PDB file of C-alpha atoms in Angstrom:
ATOM      1  CA  MET A   1     -29.782 -22.056  23.508  1.00 52.00           C
ATOM      2  CA  PRO A   2     -26.839 -23.541  21.551  1.00 52.00           C
ATOM      3  CA  SER A   3     -23.771 -24.466  23.562  1.00 55.00           C
ATOM      4  CA  LYS A   4     -20.452 -22.663  23.220  1.00 47.00           C
ATOM      5  CA  THR A   5     -19.016 -25.843  21.731  1.00 48.00           C
ATOM      6  CA  SER A   6     -21.635 -25.993  18.976  1.00 46.00           C
ATOM      7  CA  LEU A   7     -21.211 -22.295  18.226  1.00 42.00           C
ATOM      8  CA  LEU A   8     -17.450 -22.699  17.982  1.00 47.00           C
ATOM      9  CA  GLY A   9     -17.882 -25.756  15.803  1.00 44.00           C
ATOM     10  CA  GLY A  10     -20.219 -23.882  13.502  1.00 43.00           C
ATOM     11  CA  LEU A  11     -17.786 -20.979  13.273  1.00 40.00           C
ATOM     12  CA  LEU A  12     -14.927 -23.309  12.379  1.00 42.00           C
ATOM     13  CA  VAL A  13     -17.032 -24.976   9.700  1.00 38.00           C
ATOM     14  CA  ALA A  14     -17.962 -21.573   8.261  1.00 38.00           C
ATOM     15  CA  ILE A  15     -14.346 -20.402   8.222  1.00 37.00           C
ATOM     16  CA  THR A  16     -13.156 -23.669   6.683  1.00 39.00           C
ATOM     17  CA  SER A  17     -15.851 -23.498   4.008  1.00 38.00           C
ATOM     18  CA  PHE A  18     -14.946 -19.885   3.221  1.00 37.00           C
ATOM     19  CA  LEU A  19     -11.245 -20.657   2.875  1.00 40.00           C
ATOM     20  CA  ALA A  20     -11.975 -23.729   0.763  1.00 39.00           C
ATOM     21  CA  ALA A  21     -14.133 -21.623  -1.520  1.00 39.00           C
ATOM     22  CA  GLN A  22     -11.335 -19.093  -1.919  1.00 42.00           C
ATOM     23  CA  VAL A  23      -8.805 -21.806  -2.746  1.00 43.00           C
ATOM     24  CA  ASN A  24     -11.172 -23.497  -5.178  1.00 41.00           C
ATOM     25  CA  ALA A  25     -11.983 -20.183  -6.843  1.00 42.00           C
ATOM     26  CA  ALA A  26      -8.287 -19.444  -7.185  1.00 43.00           C
ATOM     27  CA  PHE A  27      -7.685 -22.694  -9.058  1.00 45.00           C
ATOM     28  CA  ILE A  28     -10.903 -22.695 -11.102  1.00 44.00           C
ATOM     29  CA  THR A  29     -10.324 -19.229 -12.546  1.00 50.00           C
ATOM     30  CA  ASP A  30      -6.821 -19.947 -13.879  1.00 89.00           C
ATOM     31  CA  TYR A  31      -7.905 -21.292 -17.272  1.00 97.00           C
ATOM     32  CA  SER A  32      -9.988 -18.990 -19.438  1.00 98.00           C
ATOM     33  CA  PRO A  33     -12.929 -20.175 -21.591  1.00 98.00           C
ATOM     34  CA  GLY A  34     -10.676 -19.972 -24.650  1.00 99.00           C
ATOM     35  CA  CYS A  35      -8.407 -22.789 -23.469  1.00 98.00           C
ATOM     36  CA  PHE A  36      -8.336 -26.240 -25.101  1.00 98.00           C
ATOM     37  CA  ARG A  37      -9.894 -25.115 -28.387  1.00 98.00           C
ATOM     38  CA  PRO A  38      -8.829 -23.351 -31.597  1.00 98.00           C
ATOM     39  CA  ALA A  39      -7.992 -19.666 -31.181  1.00 99.00           C
ATOM     40  CA  THR A  40     -10.505 -17.108 -32.407  1.00 99.00           C
ATOM     41  CA  VAL A  41      -8.185 -14.140 -31.808  1.00 99.00           C
ATOM     42  CA  LYS A  42      -5.047 -13.543 -33.846  1.00 98.00           C
ATOM     43  CA  SER A  43      -2.245 -11.003 -34.020  1.00 98.00           C
ATOM     44  CA  GLY A  44      -3.023  -7.731 -35.734  1.00 98.00           C
ATOM     45  CA  LYS A  45      -4.789  -4.398 -35.502  1.00 98.00           C
ATOM     46  CA  PHE A  46      -8.549  -4.423 -34.995  1.00 99.00           C
ATOM     47  CA  ASN A  47     -11.556  -2.297 -34.039  1.00 99.00           C
ATOM     48  CA  MET A  48     -14.421  -2.710 -31.592  1.00 99.00           C
ATOM     49  CA  THR A  49     -17.263  -0.431 -30.531  1.00 99.00           C
ATOM     50  CA  ILE A  50     -17.402   0.784 -26.928  1.00 98.00           C
ATOM     51  CA  ASN A  51     -20.305   2.970 -25.765  1.00 96.00           C
ATOM     52  CA  GLY A  52     -21.077   3.824 -29.388  1.00 97.00           C
ATOM     53  CA  THR A  53     -17.484   4.818 -30.233  1.00 98.00           C
ATOM     54  CA  GLU A  54     -15.211   2.788 -32.486  1.00 98.00           C
ATOM     55  CA  ARG A  55     -11.953   1.968 -30.716  1.00 99.00           C
ATOM     56  CA  GLN A  56      -8.760   0.525 -32.141  1.00 99.00           C
ATOM     57  CA  TYR A  57      -6.376  -1.953 -30.547  1.00 99.00           C
ATOM     58  CA  VAL A  58      -3.508  -4.245 -31.446  1.00 98.00           C
ATOM     59  CA  VAL A  59      -2.917  -7.810 -30.264  1.00 99.00           C
ATOM     60  CA  ARG A  60       0.298  -9.835 -30.377  1.00 98.00           C
ATOM     61  CA  VAL A  61      -0.106 -13.582 -29.874  1.00 99.00           C
ATOM     62  CA  PRO A  62       3.035 -15.760 -29.488  1.00 98.00           C
ATOM     63  CA  ASP A  63       4.049 -17.402 -32.776  1.00 97.00           C
ATOM     64  CA  ASN A  64       4.082 -20.832 -31.139  1.00 98.00           C
ATOM     65  CA  TYR A  65       0.710 -20.325 -29.427  1.00 99.00           C
ATOM     66  CA  ASN A  66      -0.575 -23.477 -27.720  1.00 98.00           C
ATOM     67  CA  PRO A  67      -4.282 -23.622 -26.698  1.00 98.00           C
ATOM     68  CA  PHE A  68      -3.383 -25.995 -23.867  1.00 97.00           C
ATOM     69  CA  ASN A  69      -0.997 -23.496 -22.263  1.00 97.00           C
ATOM     70  CA  PRO A  70      -2.505 -20.581 -20.280  1.00 97.00           C
ATOM     71  CA  TYR A  71      -0.638 -17.367 -21.154  1.00 98.00           C
ATOM     72  CA  ARG A  72      -0.053 -14.161 -19.256  1.00 98.00           C
ATOM     73  CA  VAL A  73      -1.720 -11.076 -20.693  1.00 99.00           C
ATOM     74  CA  VAL A  74       0.032  -7.700 -20.695  1.00 99.00           C
ATOM     75  CA  VAL A  75      -2.085  -4.601 -21.362  1.00 99.00           C
ATOM     76  CA  ALA A  76       0.217  -1.780 -22.498  1.00 98.00           C
ATOM     77  CA  LEU A  77      -1.005   1.822 -22.395  1.00 98.00           C
ATOM     78  CA  HIS A  78       0.557   4.575 -24.502  1.00 96.00           C
ATOM     79  CA  TRP A  79       1.487   8.052 -23.309  1.00 95.00           C
ATOM     80  CA  PHE A  80      -0.098  11.453 -24.057  1.00 95.00           C
ATOM     81  CA  GLY A  81       0.059  11.973 -27.808  1.00 93.00           C
ATOM     82  CA  GLY A  82       1.283   8.413 -28.299  1.00 94.00           C
ATOM     83  CA  THR A  83      -0.287   5.617 -30.308  1.00 95.00           C
ATOM     84  CA  ILE A  84      -0.442   1.853 -30.402  1.00 96.00           C
ATOM     85  CA  ASP A  85       1.959   2.076 -33.345  1.00 94.00           C
ATOM     86  CA  ASP A  86       4.507   3.721 -31.053  1.00 92.00           C
ATOM     87  CA  LEU A  87       4.255   0.778 -28.657  1.00 93.00           C
ATOM     88  CA  GLU A  88       4.759  -1.601 -31.573  1.00 89.00           C
ATOM     89  CA  LYS A  89       7.974  -0.022 -32.845  1.00 84.00           C
ATOM     90  CA  ASN A  90      11.378  -1.323 -31.843  1.00 59.00           C
ATOM     91  CA  SER A  91      12.478   2.240 -31.188  1.00 50.00           C
ATOM     92  CA  THR A  92      10.461   5.331 -30.319  1.00 57.00           C
ATOM     93  CA  LYS A  93      11.635   8.741 -29.224  1.00 54.00           C
ATOM     94  CA  TYR A  94      11.740   7.285 -25.720  1.00 59.00           C
ATOM     95  CA  GLY A  95      13.594   4.110 -26.734  1.00 61.00           C
ATOM     96  CA  ASN A  96      13.554   0.761 -24.904  1.00 72.00           C
ATOM     97  CA  GLY A  97      11.899  -1.499 -27.469  1.00 82.00           C
ATOM     98  CA  THR A  98       8.399  -2.777 -28.104  1.00 92.00           C
ATOM     99  CA  TYR A  99       5.837  -2.618 -25.343  1.00 96.00           C
ATOM    100  CA  TYR A 100       8.199  -0.740 -23.031  1.00 95.00           C
ATOM    101  CA  GLY A 101      10.833  -3.423 -23.570  1.00 94.00           C
ATOM    102  CA  LEU A 102       8.694  -6.135 -21.980  1.00 96.00           C
ATOM    103  CA  LYS A 103       7.886  -8.135 -25.110  1.00 95.00           C
ATOM    104  CA  LYS A 104      11.492  -9.185 -25.611  1.00 93.00           C
ATOM    105  CA  ILE A 105      11.782 -10.333 -21.999  1.00 94.00           C
ATOM    106  CA  ALA A 106       8.431 -12.125 -22.005  1.00 97.00           C
ATOM    107  CA  GLY A 107       9.219 -13.949 -25.221  1.00 95.00           C
ATOM    108  CA  ASP A 108       6.523 -16.506 -25.994  1.00 97.00           C
ATOM    109  CA  THR A 109       5.100 -16.547 -22.460  1.00 97.00           C
ATOM    110  CA  ALA A 110       2.682 -13.636 -22.836  1.00 99.00           C
ATOM    111  CA  ILE A 111      -0.019 -12.185 -25.041  1.00 99.00           C
ATOM    112  CA  PHE A 112       0.307  -8.420 -25.512  1.00 98.00           C
ATOM    113  CA  VAL A 113      -2.576  -6.057 -26.196  1.00 99.00           C
ATOM    114  CA  ALA A 114      -2.497  -2.275 -26.601  1.00 98.00           C
ATOM    115  CA  PRO A 115      -5.665  -0.142 -26.716  1.00 99.00           C
ATOM    116  CA  GLN A 116      -5.706   3.263 -28.418  1.00 99.00           C
ATOM    117  CA  GLY A 117      -6.888   6.190 -26.337  1.00 99.00           C
ATOM    118  CA  ILE A 118      -9.425   8.638 -27.780  1.00 98.00           C
ATOM    119  CA  ASN A 119      -7.391  11.531 -29.215  1.00 98.00           C
ATOM    120  CA  SER A 120      -4.391   9.769 -27.615  1.00 97.00           C
ATOM    121  CA  LEU A 121      -5.781  10.588 -24.155  1.00 98.00           C
ATOM    122  CA  TRP A 122      -7.093   8.514 -21.267  1.00 99.00           C
ATOM    123  CA  MET A 123      -9.912  10.647 -19.881  1.00 98.00           C
ATOM    124  CA  ASN A 124     -12.189   7.655 -19.155  1.00 99.00           C
ATOM    125  CA  THR A 125     -15.279   9.757 -19.849  1.00 98.00           C
ATOM    126  CA  ASN A 126     -18.328   7.926 -18.496  1.00 97.00           C
ATOM    127  CA  GLY A 127     -16.029   4.994 -17.796  1.00 98.00           C
ATOM    128  CA  GLU A 128     -15.415   4.355 -21.504  1.00 98.00           C
ATOM    129  CA  ASP A 129     -11.691   3.585 -21.237  1.00 99.00           C
ATOM    130  CA  LEU A 130     -12.109   1.097 -18.400  1.00 99.00           C
ATOM    131  CA  ALA A 131     -15.001  -0.448 -20.340  1.00 99.00           C
ATOM    132  CA  PHE A 132     -12.620  -0.792 -23.297  1.00 99.00           C
ATOM    133  CA  VAL A 133     -10.093  -2.618 -21.124  1.00 99.00           C
ATOM    134  CA  ASP A 134     -12.847  -4.873 -19.759  1.00 99.00           C
ATOM    135  CA  ALA A 135     -13.955  -5.720 -23.300  1.00 99.00           C
ATOM    136  CA  LEU A 136     -10.389  -6.574 -24.330  1.00 99.00           C
ATOM    137  CA  VAL A 137      -9.981  -8.812 -21.287  1.00 99.00           C
ATOM    138  CA  LYS A 138     -13.161 -10.697 -22.222  1.00 99.00           C
ATOM    139  CA  LEU A 139     -12.134 -10.905 -25.877  1.00 99.00           C
ATOM    140  CA  LEU A 140      -8.816 -12.523 -24.997  1.00 99.00           C
ATOM    141  CA  ASP A 141     -10.344 -14.763 -22.327  1.00 99.00           C
ATOM    142  CA  ASP A 142     -12.895 -16.124 -24.794  1.00 99.00           C
ATOM    143  CA  GLY A 143     -10.657 -16.329 -27.842  1.00 99.00           C
ATOM    144  CA  LEU A 144      -7.324 -17.487 -26.424  1.00 99.00           C
ATOM    145  CA  CYS A 145      -5.991 -19.595 -23.568  1.00 99.00           C
ATOM    146  CA  VAL A 146      -5.323 -17.056 -20.833  1.00 98.00           C
ATOM    147  CA  ASP A 147      -4.141 -17.538 -17.272  1.00 98.00           C
ATOM    148  CA  GLN A 148      -6.784 -15.386 -15.625  1.00 97.00           C
ATOM    149  CA  SER A 149      -4.648 -14.982 -12.512  1.00 96.00           C
ATOM    150  CA  ARG A 150      -1.787 -13.421 -14.482  1.00 97.00           C
ATOM    151  CA  ARG A 151      -3.129 -10.349 -16.206  1.00 98.00           C
ATOM    152  CA  LEU A 152      -0.752  -7.383 -16.023  1.00 99.00           C
ATOM    153  CA  ALA A 153      -0.949  -3.711 -16.998  1.00 99.00           C
ATOM    154  CA  VAL A 154       1.749  -1.145 -17.698  1.00 98.00           C
ATOM    155  CA  GLY A 155       1.675   2.482 -18.774  1.00 97.00           C
ATOM    156  CA  PHE A 156       3.829   5.579 -19.051  1.00 96.00           C
ATOM    157  CA  SER A 157       2.830   9.221 -18.429  1.00 96.00           C
ATOM    158  CA  PHE A 158      -0.878   9.541 -19.331  1.00 97.00           C
ATOM    159  CA  GLY A 159      -0.830   5.790 -19.908  1.00 98.00           C
ATOM    160  CA  ALA A 160       0.415   5.446 -16.340  1.00 98.00           C
ATOM    161  CA  SER A 161      -2.533   7.541 -15.199  1.00 98.00           C
ATOM    162  CA  MET A 162      -4.787   5.010 -16.912  1.00 99.00           C
ATOM    163  CA  ALA A 163      -2.793   2.171 -15.333  1.00 99.00           C
ATOM    164  CA  ASN A 164      -3.390   3.810 -11.955  1.00 99.00           C
ATOM    165  CA  ALA A 165      -7.135   3.812 -12.664  1.00 99.00           C
ATOM    166  CA  ILE A 166      -6.932   0.101 -13.512  1.00 99.00           C
ATOM    167  CA  ALA A 167      -5.058  -0.610 -10.279  1.00 99.00           C
ATOM    168  CA  ASN A 168      -7.700   1.241  -8.281  1.00 98.00           C
ATOM    169  CA  THR A 169     -10.701  -0.435  -9.907  1.00 98.00           C
ATOM    170  CA  ARG A 170      -9.684  -3.834 -11.305  1.00 98.00           C
ATOM    171  CA  ALA A 171      -7.815  -5.581  -8.477  1.00 97.00           C
ATOM    172  CA  LYS A 172      -9.811  -8.761  -9.052  1.00 96.00           C
ATOM    173  CA  THR A 173      -8.879  -8.760 -12.741  1.00 97.00           C
ATOM    174  CA  PHE A 174      -5.198  -7.789 -12.735  1.00 98.00           C
ATOM    175  CA  ARG A 175      -2.375  -9.428 -10.820  1.00 97.00           C
ATOM    176  CA  ALA A 176      -0.054  -6.410 -10.932  1.00 98.00           C
ATOM    177  CA  VAL A 177       0.193  -2.939 -12.454  1.00 99.00           C
ATOM    178  CA  ALA A 178       3.241  -0.827 -13.367  1.00 99.00           C
ATOM    179  CA  VAL A 179       2.877   2.972 -13.205  1.00 99.00           C
ATOM    180  CA  MET A 180       5.770   4.804 -14.896  1.00 97.00           C
ATOM    181  CA  SER A 181       6.044   8.568 -14.373  1.00 97.00           C
ATOM    182  CA  GLY A 182       2.317   8.761 -13.860  1.00 97.00           C
ATOM    183  CA  ASN A 183      -0.285  10.923 -12.216  1.00 97.00           C
ATOM    184  CA  GLN A 184      -3.880  10.681 -11.020  1.00 97.00           C
ATOM    185  CA  VAL A 185      -5.595  12.538 -13.858  1.00 97.00           C
ATOM    186  CA  THR A 186      -7.657   9.632 -15.228  1.00 98.00           C
ATOM    187  CA  PRO A 187     -10.876   9.557 -13.166  1.00 98.00           C
ATOM    188  CA  PHE A 188     -12.388   6.407 -11.717  1.00 98.00           C
ATOM    189  CA  THR A 189     -15.148   5.443  -9.325  1.00 96.00           C
ATOM    190  CA  GLY A 190     -15.804   2.550  -7.006  1.00 92.00           C
ATOM    191  CA  LYS A 191     -14.064   0.842  -4.122  1.00 93.00           C
ATOM    192  CA  SER A 192     -10.330   0.167  -4.391  1.00 97.00           C
ATOM    193  CA  LEU A 193      -8.967  -3.208  -3.262  1.00 96.00           C
ATOM    194  CA  PRO A 194      -5.408  -4.375  -2.541  1.00 96.00           C
ATOM    195  CA  VAL A 195      -3.303  -5.034  -5.646  1.00 97.00           C
ATOM    196  CA  SER A 196       0.429  -5.226  -6.368  1.00 98.00           C
ATOM    197  CA  VAL A 197       1.708  -1.936  -7.798  1.00 99.00           C
ATOM    198  CA  TYR A 198       5.099  -0.900  -9.176  1.00 99.00           C
ATOM    199  CA  VAL A 199       5.695   2.869  -9.241  1.00 99.00           C
ATOM    200  CA  GLN A 200       8.664   4.488 -10.976  1.00 98.00           C
ATOM    201  CA  HIS A 201       9.387   8.219 -11.290  1.00 98.00           C
ATOM    202  CA  GLY A 202      12.222  10.581 -12.185  1.00 98.00           C
ATOM    203  CA  VAL A 203      13.398  12.975  -9.482  1.00 98.00           C
ATOM    204  CA  ARG A 204      13.857  15.689 -12.140  1.00 97.00           C
ATOM    205  CA  ASP A 205      10.564  15.130 -13.976  1.00 97.00           C
ATOM    206  CA  PRO A 206       9.566  18.616 -15.211  1.00 92.00           C
ATOM    207  CA  GLY A 207       6.016  17.705 -16.222  1.00 78.00           C
ATOM    208  CA  ILE A 208       3.321  20.076 -14.965  1.00 78.00           C
ATOM    209  CA  ASP A 209       1.066  17.132 -14.168  1.00 83.00           C
ATOM    210  CA  ASN A 210       3.859  14.640 -13.524  1.00 87.00           C
ATOM    211  CA  PRO A 211       6.246  15.881 -10.817  1.00 94.00           C
ATOM    212  CA  ILE A 212       7.690  13.190  -8.594  1.00 97.00           C
ATOM    213  CA  THR A 213       5.197  14.181  -5.912  1.00 97.00           C
ATOM    214  CA  GLN A 214       2.599  12.405  -8.064  1.00 97.00           C
ATOM    215  CA  GLY A 215       4.621   9.197  -8.002  1.00 98.00           C
ATOM    216  CA  ARG A 216       5.043   9.444  -4.243  1.00 98.00           C
ATOM    217  CA  ALA A 217       1.306  10.007  -3.785  1.00 98.00           C
ATOM    218  CA  ILE A 218       0.423   6.924  -5.845  1.00 99.00           C
ATOM    219  CA  ARG A 219       2.997   4.905  -3.905  1.00 99.00           C
ATOM    220  CA  ASP A 220       1.648   6.057  -0.550  1.00 98.00           C
ATOM    221  CA  ARG A 221      -1.939   5.310  -1.540  1.00 98.00           C
ATOM    222  CA  PHE A 222      -1.176   1.672  -2.305  1.00 98.00           C
ATOM    223  CA  VAL A 223       1.148   1.246   0.667  1.00 98.00           C
ATOM    224  CA  LYS A 224      -1.835   2.177   2.840  1.00 97.00           C
ATOM    225  CA  LEU A 225      -4.407   0.271   0.786  1.00 97.00           C
ATOM    226  CA  ASN A 226      -2.320  -2.921   0.827  1.00 97.00           C
ATOM    227  CA  GLY A 227      -1.635  -2.655   4.541  1.00 96.00           C
ATOM    228  CA  CYS A 228       2.134  -2.402   4.051  1.00 97.00           C
ATOM    229  CA  ILE A 229       4.497  -1.343   6.813  1.00 96.00           C
ATOM    230  CA  PRO A 230       5.756   2.185   5.958  1.00 95.00           C
ATOM    231  CA  LYS A 231       9.489   2.717   5.670  1.00 95.00           C
ATOM    232  CA  ASP A 232      11.986   5.466   4.982  1.00 95.00           C
ATOM    233  CA  VAL A 233      12.564   5.926   1.265  1.00 97.00           C
ATOM    234  CA  LYS A 234      15.797   7.091  -0.310  1.00 98.00           C
ATOM    235  CA  GLU A 235      15.911   8.816  -3.677  1.00 99.00           C
ATOM    236  CA  PRO A 236      18.981   9.439  -5.864  1.00 99.00           C
ATOM    237  CA  GLN A 237      20.581  12.848  -6.007  1.00 97.00           C
ATOM    238  CA  PRO A 238      20.106  14.874  -9.206  1.00 95.00           C
ATOM    239  CA  GLY A 239      23.072  14.283 -11.476  1.00 96.00           C
ATOM    240  CA  SER A 240      23.922  10.872 -10.010  1.00 98.00           C
ATOM    241  CA  LYS A 241      22.404   8.931 -12.963  1.00 97.00           C
ATOM    242  CA  THR A 242      21.354   6.091 -10.677  1.00 98.00           C
ATOM    243  CA  HIS A 243      18.109   4.558  -9.443  1.00 99.00           C
ATOM    244  CA  ILE A 244      17.033   3.355  -6.006  1.00 99.00           C
ATOM    245  CA  ARG A 245      14.440   0.620  -5.543  1.00 98.00           C
ATOM    246  CA  THR A 246      12.372   0.341  -2.375  1.00 98.00           C
ATOM    247  CA  ASP A 247      10.252  -2.775  -1.794  1.00 98.00           C
ATOM    248  CA  TYR A 248       7.323  -2.923   0.604  1.00 96.00           C
ATOM    249  CA  ASN A 249       7.046  -6.666   1.189  1.00 88.00           C
ATOM    250  CA  PHE A 250       5.487  -6.755   4.649  1.00 92.00           C
ATOM    251  CA  CYS A 251       1.914  -6.059   3.620  1.00 95.00           C
ATOM    252  CA  PHE A 252      -1.125  -7.311   5.516  1.00 89.00           C
ATOM    253  CA  PHE A 253      -2.984  -8.328   2.373  1.00 86.00           C
ATOM    254  CA  GLY A 254       0.088  -9.853   0.709  1.00 90.00           C
ATOM    255  CA  HIS A 255       0.163  -7.482  -2.253  1.00 96.00           C
ATOM    256  CA  GLN A 256       3.498  -5.710  -2.407  1.00 95.00           C
ATOM    257  CA  VAL A 257       4.408  -2.226  -3.532  1.00 98.00           C
ATOM    258  CA  THR A 258       7.691  -1.356  -5.230  1.00 99.00           C
ATOM    259  CA  TYR A 259       8.867   2.225  -5.663  1.00 99.00           C
ATOM    260  CA  VAL A 260      11.789   3.120  -7.923  1.00 99.00           C
ATOM    261  CA  ALA A 261      13.080   6.681  -7.981  1.00 99.00           C
ATOM    262  CA  PHE A 262      15.631   7.469 -10.677  1.00 99.00           C
ATOM    263  CA  ASP A 263      17.792  10.423 -11.569  1.00 98.00           C
ATOM    264  CA  GLY A 264      16.100  11.480 -14.770  1.00 97.00           C
ATOM    265  CA  VAL A 265      13.288  13.435 -16.372  1.00 96.00           C
ATOM    266  CA  HIS A 266      10.001  12.359 -17.981  1.00 95.00           C
ATOM    267  CA  GLU A 267      11.090   9.103 -19.581  1.00 93.00           C
ATOM    268  CA  TYR A 268      10.422   5.395 -19.366  1.00 92.00           C
ATOM    269  CA  SER A 269      13.867   4.131 -20.368  1.00 93.00           C
ATOM    270  CA  PRO A 270      16.430   5.823 -18.076  1.00 94.00           C
ATOM    271  CA  VAL A 271      19.964   4.459 -18.199  1.00 94.00           C
ATOM    272  CA  ASP A 272      22.290   4.394 -15.205  1.00 96.00           C
ATOM    273  CA  ALA A 273      25.764   5.912 -15.417  1.00 97.00           C
ATOM    274  CA  GLY A 274      28.210   3.588 -17.144  1.00 96.00           C
ATOM    275  CA  LYS A 275      25.469   1.435 -18.680  1.00 93.00           C
ATOM    276  CA  THR A 276      24.307   1.188 -22.291  1.00 90.00           C
ATOM    277  CA  SER A 277      20.766  -0.078 -21.767  1.00 90.00           C
ATOM    278  CA  SER A 278      17.887   0.685 -19.439  1.00 93.00           C
ATOM    279  CA  TRP A 279      17.229  -1.247 -16.257  1.00 95.00           C
ATOM    280  CA  VAL A 280      13.475  -0.665 -16.455  1.00 96.00           C
ATOM    281  CA  PRO A 281      12.192  -3.733 -18.372  1.00 95.00           C
ATOM    282  CA  GLU A 282      13.990  -6.159 -16.058  1.00 96.00           C
ATOM    283  CA  GLU A 283      12.779  -4.371 -12.923  1.00 98.00           C
ATOM    284  CA  ILE A 284       9.146  -4.377 -14.053  1.00 98.00           C
ATOM    285  CA  TRP A 285       9.180  -7.970 -15.273  1.00 98.00           C
ATOM    286  CA  LYS A 286      10.787  -9.153 -12.048  1.00 98.00           C
ATOM    287  CA  PHE A 287       8.017  -7.401 -10.129  1.00 98.00           C
ATOM    288  CA  PHE A 288       5.348  -8.971 -12.333  1.00 98.00           C
ATOM    289  CA  LEU A 289       6.780 -12.456 -11.828  1.00 97.00           C
ATOM    290  CA  THR A 290       6.880 -12.188  -8.031  1.00 95.00           C
ATOM    291  CA  ALA A 291       3.479 -10.541  -7.522  1.00 95.00           C
ATOM    292  CA  PRO A 292       0.907 -12.721  -5.679  1.00 92.00           C
ATOM    293  CA  ARG A 293      -2.455 -13.757  -7.067  1.00 90.00           C
ATOM    294  CA  PRO A 294      -5.178 -11.135  -7.603  1.00 88.00           C
ATOM    295  CA  THR A 295      -7.637 -10.311  -4.850  1.00 72.00           C
ATOM    296  CA  ILE A 296     -10.440 -12.913  -4.835  1.00 66.00           C
ATOM    297  CA  TRP A 297     -12.718 -11.569  -2.109  1.00 62.00           C
TER     298      TRP A 297
END
């Protein structure tokens, strides 16, 4: 019968080996296969076939792209009735600039990609929309130099519903996800793992499928999933034209949750009283920059 000392020693070796494997995996997976060689993906609008259906997407690669520099990837998801062209425009009916205002902030540090939903929806029938996202991730990984630990996703309205599905099913792929005025309409299957999630919602959102109770429900799900310590949340009064940010930083698994309630309706570019531009792009980008590495277990 082995001694207690040998059993303890074996346990310590096993734990040390496990932790070393996690650390090594974290460093090994930073650089994608497309690093250190000529790019095979360029900026533009393209098509690919997913589950027998032709899908369209747009990619924006930094003008000064360097194959020796691993870039962040931002997957931007349009709203109900929206298109990838809407995300490309400097000004849409919702305002805020290209890719929800994030492209200007990111500058040349990120590759942006926007998939087009079937009939401008994100119903994920038979998993086809998540399969589309997976295919885009692989395309960029193989064709460009991507930092595989810094993939990010953002969506508004129905696009936020799709972002929620990504957060619930792709925690090992994405570092952080931003859900703006979203809901839980897009179906998904499988086990959900801890992941950093930013949730923003208007207290006066009139949407039938998008009342602020949806935003609170998504927030609460990830607070629990990430093992965060619950806290009292304040929301702005209607008519105040302000926003209140609540950060859940004390989370057992290290993946934080941020919840921003704003006095506004169904919009992704609310502006506080006395201001001329929206606070949203800066809040989301700050969250993306401070989010920890993706789940690796």
